[in-house]
Amino acid sequence: QVQLVESGGGLVQAGGSLRLSCAASGRAFNNYNMGWFRQAPGKEREFVAAISWAGGRTTSADSMKGRFTISRDNAKNTVYLQMNSLKPEDTAIYYCAACTDRRWNLPSTTAQYPYWGQGTQVTVSS
């Protein structure tokens, strides 16, 4: 089993920044591809960013490129999402997820991630 706990969400004004953290416990963290997703009220959960198990490769959704950066510290069993230039439409619950199948190359769908955190709320005011 993999346990994931997100933190760092909150209320921020448009144009501001937040850094989300996701602490993992359980099996070897450095074997997992990690991802961030978000879900706004009334909408489906959408992909935000992913990082490879060793941290050398990342990808993000087009609407977030240049604003959001995913990173990880395997020594701390933690993955981060740095969010800059936040917009009101970024308001959502943000979830981190773990993919334990290393055959996937930067997975970007919810079905590829069997383990999820409880989510952290991010609210961006205009």
PDB file of C-alpha atoms in Angstrom:
ATOM      1  CA  GLN A   1       0.000   0.000   0.000  1.00  0.00           C
ATOM      2  CA  VAL A   2       1.020   3.590  -0.657  1.00  0.00           C
ATOM      3  CA  GLN A   3      -0.258   6.424   1.493  1.00  0.00           C
ATOM      4  CA  LEU A   4      -0.206   9.959   0.127  1.00  0.00           C
ATOM      5  CA  VAL A   5      -0.870  13.147   2.068  1.00  0.00           C
ATOM      6  CA  GLU A   6      -1.113  16.523   0.347  1.00  0.00           C
ATOM      7  CA  SER A   7      -0.547  19.883   2.001  1.00  0.00           C
ATOM      8  CA  GLY A   8       0.023  23.499   1.062  1.00  0.00           C
ATOM      9  CA  GLY A   9      -3.353  24.459  -0.346  1.00  0.00           C
ATOM     10  CA  GLY A  10      -5.158  27.620   0.630  1.00  0.00           C
ATOM     11  CA  LEU A  11      -6.611  30.918  -0.514  1.00  0.00           C
ATOM     12  CA  VAL A  12      -4.511  33.150  -2.749  1.00  0.00           C
ATOM     13  CA  GLN A  13      -5.172  36.173  -4.922  1.00  0.00           C
ATOM     14  CA  ALA A  14      -4.943  35.984  -8.696  1.00  0.00           C
ATOM     15  CA  GLY A  15      -1.339  36.305  -9.798  1.00  0.00           C
ATOM     16  CA  GLY A  16      -0.062  34.750  -6.601  1.00  0.00           C
ATOM     17  CA  SER A  17       1.804  31.508  -5.975  1.00  0.00           C
ATOM     18  CA  LEU A  18       1.398  28.367  -3.926  1.00  0.00           C
ATOM     19  CA  ARG A  19       3.570  25.309  -3.420  1.00  0.00           C
ATOM     20  CA  LEU A  20       1.819  22.028  -2.832  1.00  0.00           C
ATOM     21  CA  SER A  21       3.557  19.091  -1.203  1.00  0.00           C
ATOM     22  CA  CYS A  22       2.683  15.416  -1.206  1.00  0.00           C
ATOM     23  CA  ALA A  23       4.332  13.122   1.315  1.00  0.00           C
ATOM     24  CA  ALA A  24       4.380   9.416   0.525  1.00  0.00           C
ATOM     25  CA  SER A  25       4.785   6.436   2.785  1.00  0.00           C
ATOM     26  CA  GLY A  26       4.700   2.728   2.212  1.00  0.00           C
ATOM     27  CA  ARG A  27       6.632   1.037  -0.558  1.00  0.00           C
ATOM     28  CA  ALA A  28       9.741   2.489  -2.204  1.00  0.00           C
ATOM     29  CA  PHE A  29       8.865   6.003  -3.291  1.00  0.00           C
ATOM     30  CA  ASN A  30      11.656   6.165  -5.836  1.00  0.00           C
ATOM     31  CA  ASN A  31       9.959   3.383  -7.809  1.00  0.00           C
ATOM     32  CA  TYR A  32       6.855   5.470  -8.509  1.00  0.00           C
ATOM     33  CA  ASN A  33       5.917   7.812 -11.269  1.00  0.00           C
ATOM     34  CA  MET A  34       4.044  10.628  -9.527  1.00  0.00           C
ATOM     35  CA  GLY A  35       1.321  12.898 -10.773  1.00  0.00           C
ATOM     36  CA  TRP A  36      -0.855  15.836  -9.809  1.00  0.00           C
ATOM     37  CA  PHE A  37      -4.485  16.146 -10.842  1.00  0.00           C
ATOM     38  CA  ARG A  38      -7.202  18.621  -9.977  1.00  0.00           C
ATOM     39  CA  GLN A  39     -10.971  18.648  -9.836  1.00  0.00           C
ATOM     40  CA  ALA A  40     -13.153  21.734  -9.870  1.00  0.00           C
ATOM     41  CA  PRO A  41     -16.808  21.622  -8.736  1.00  0.00           C
ATOM     42  CA  GLY A  42     -18.991  19.990 -11.353  1.00  0.00           C
ATOM     43  CA  LYS A  43     -16.047  19.012 -13.527  1.00  0.00           C
ATOM     44  CA  GLU A  44     -14.093  15.842 -14.140  1.00  0.00           C
ATOM     45  CA  ARG A  45     -10.713  15.286 -12.566  1.00  0.00           C
ATOM     46  CA  GLU A  46      -8.043  16.571 -14.927  1.00  0.00           C
ATOM     47  CA  PHE A  47      -4.339  15.977 -15.346  1.00  0.00           C
ATOM     48  CA  VAL A  48      -1.968  18.683 -14.149  1.00  0.00           C
ATOM     49  CA  ALA A  49       1.575  17.300 -14.241  1.00  0.00           C
ATOM     50  CA  ALA A  50       3.638  14.142 -13.907  1.00  0.00           C
ATOM     51  CA  ILE A  51       7.221  13.293 -13.021  1.00  0.00           C
ATOM     52  CA  SER A  52       9.186  10.135 -13.674  1.00  0.00           C
ATOM     53  CA  TRP A  53      10.306   7.865 -10.871  1.00  0.00           C
ATOM     54  CA  ALA A  54      13.878   9.214 -10.966  1.00  0.00           C
ATOM     55  CA  GLY A  55      12.770  12.808 -11.512  1.00  0.00           C
ATOM     56  CA  GLY A  56      14.545  13.271 -14.811  1.00  0.00           C
ATOM     57  CA  ARG A  57      11.437  13.714 -16.941  1.00  0.00           C
ATOM     58  CA  THR A  58       8.342  15.805 -16.427  1.00  0.00           C
ATOM     59  CA  THR A  59       5.278  16.804 -18.349  1.00  0.00           C
ATOM     60  CA  SER A  60       2.311  19.070 -17.699  1.00  0.00           C
ATOM     61  CA  ALA A  61      -1.006  19.964 -19.232  1.00  0.00           C
ATOM     62  CA  ASP A  62      -0.806  22.620 -21.939  1.00  0.00           C
ATOM     63  CA  SER A  63      -2.848  25.149 -19.960  1.00  0.00           C
ATOM     64  CA  MET A  64      -0.354  24.957 -17.110  1.00  0.00           C
ATOM     65  CA  LYS A  65       2.928  24.930 -18.989  1.00  0.00           C
ATOM     66  CA  GLY A  66       5.109  27.798 -17.905  1.00  0.00           C
ATOM     67  CA  ARG A  67       3.106  28.348 -14.715  1.00  0.00           C
ATOM     68  CA  PHE A  68       3.178  25.028 -12.853  1.00  0.00           C
ATOM     69  CA  THR A  69       6.301  22.984 -12.120  1.00  0.00           C
ATOM     70  CA  ILE A  70       6.416  19.479 -10.688  1.00  0.00           C
ATOM     71  CA  SER A  71       9.458  18.241  -8.814  1.00  0.00           C
ATOM     72  CA  ARG A  72      10.367  15.550  -6.315  1.00  0.00           C
ATOM     73  CA  ASP A  73      12.809  14.831  -3.542  1.00  0.00           C
ATOM     74  CA  ASN A  74      13.228  11.079  -3.257  1.00  0.00           C
ATOM     75  CA  ALA A  75      15.261  11.440  -0.065  1.00  0.00           C
ATOM     76  CA  LYS A  76      12.203  13.029   1.559  1.00  0.00           C
ATOM     77  CA  ASN A  77       9.589  10.840  -0.154  1.00  0.00           C
ATOM     78  CA  THR A  78       7.920  14.028  -1.327  1.00  0.00           C
ATOM     79  CA  VAL A  79       6.633  15.437  -4.597  1.00  0.00           C
ATOM     80  CA  TYR A  80       5.913  19.135  -5.092  1.00  0.00           C
ATOM     81  CA  LEU A  81       3.802  21.302  -7.346  1.00  0.00           C
ATOM     82  CA  GLN A  82       4.943  24.894  -7.619  1.00  0.00           C
ATOM     83  CA  MET A  83       2.100  27.026  -8.970  1.00  0.00           C
ATOM     84  CA  ASN A  84       2.773  30.563 -10.164  1.00  0.00           C
ATOM     85  CA  SER A  85       0.630  33.217 -11.831  1.00  0.00           C
ATOM     86  CA  LEU A  86      -2.472  31.600 -10.434  1.00  0.00           C
ATOM     87  CA  LYS A  87      -5.836  32.353 -12.018  1.00  0.00           C
ATOM     88  CA  PRO A  88      -9.357  32.021 -10.621  1.00  0.00           C
ATOM     89  CA  GLU A  89      -9.917  29.097 -13.000  1.00  0.00           C
ATOM     90  CA  ASP A  90      -7.167  27.208 -11.162  1.00  0.00           C
ATOM     91  CA  THR A  91      -9.520  26.899  -8.192  1.00  0.00           C
ATOM     92  CA  ALA A  92      -9.970  23.194  -7.482  1.00  0.00           C
ATOM     93  CA  ILE A  93      -9.100  20.367  -5.174  1.00  0.00           C
ATOM     94  CA  TYR A  94      -5.602  19.201  -6.056  1.00  0.00           C
ATOM     95  CA  TYR A  95      -4.705  15.535  -5.703  1.00  0.00           C
ATOM     96  CA  CYS A  96      -1.400  13.772  -5.880  1.00  0.00           C
ATOM     97  CA  ALA A  97      -1.248  10.235  -7.178  1.00  0.00           C
ATOM     98  CA  ALA A  98       1.260   7.408  -7.454  1.00  0.00           C
ATOM     99  CA  CYS A  99       1.752   5.079 -10.398  1.00  0.00           C
ATOM    100  CA  THR A 100       3.698   2.000  -9.378  1.00  0.00           C
ATOM    101  CA  ASP A 101       3.964   0.608 -12.917  1.00  0.00           C
ATOM    102  CA  ARG A 102       7.274   1.879 -14.282  1.00  0.00           C
ATOM    103  CA  ARG A 103       6.380   0.759 -17.803  1.00  0.00           C
ATOM    104  CA  TRP A 104       4.231   3.872 -18.179  1.00  0.00           C
ATOM    105  CA  ASN A 105       6.019   6.909 -19.546  1.00  0.00           C
ATOM    106  CA  LEU A 106       4.778   9.926 -17.584  1.00  0.00           C
ATOM    107  CA  PRO A 107       1.199   8.704 -17.146  1.00  0.00           C
ATOM    108  CA  SER A 108      -1.483  11.349 -17.551  1.00  0.00           C
ATOM    109  CA  THR A 109      -4.790   9.549 -17.008  1.00  0.00           C
ATOM    110  CA  THR A 110      -6.511   8.790 -13.721  1.00  0.00           C
ATOM    111  CA  ALA A 111      -6.770   5.111 -14.640  1.00  0.00           C
ATOM    112  CA  GLN A 112      -2.980   4.783 -14.595  1.00  0.00           C
ATOM    113  CA  TYR A 113      -2.713   5.835 -10.959  1.00  0.00           C
ATOM    114  CA  PRO A 114      -3.920   3.318  -8.372  1.00  0.00           C
ATOM    115  CA  TYR A 115      -2.998   5.390  -5.328  1.00  0.00           C
ATOM    116  CA  TRP A 116      -4.416   8.795  -4.420  1.00  0.00           C
ATOM    117  CA  GLY A 117      -4.199  11.315  -1.647  1.00  0.00           C
ATOM    118  CA  GLN A 118      -7.196  12.969  -0.025  1.00  0.00           C
ATOM    119  CA  GLY A 119      -6.675  16.255  -1.847  1.00  0.00           C
ATOM    120  CA  THR A 120      -5.962  19.835  -0.824  1.00  0.00           C
ATOM    121  CA  GLN A 121      -8.170  22.812  -1.683  1.00  0.00           C
ATOM    122  CA  VAL A 122      -6.739  25.665  -3.718  1.00  0.00           C
ATOM    123  CA  THR A 123      -8.880  28.763  -4.071  1.00  0.00           C
ATOM    124  CA  VAL A 124      -7.804  31.692  -6.236  1.00  0.00           C
ATOM    125  CA  SER A 125      -9.709  34.921  -5.770  1.00  0.00           C
ATOM    126  CA  SER A 126     -10.041  37.535  -8.504  1.00  0.00           C
TER     127      SER A 126
END
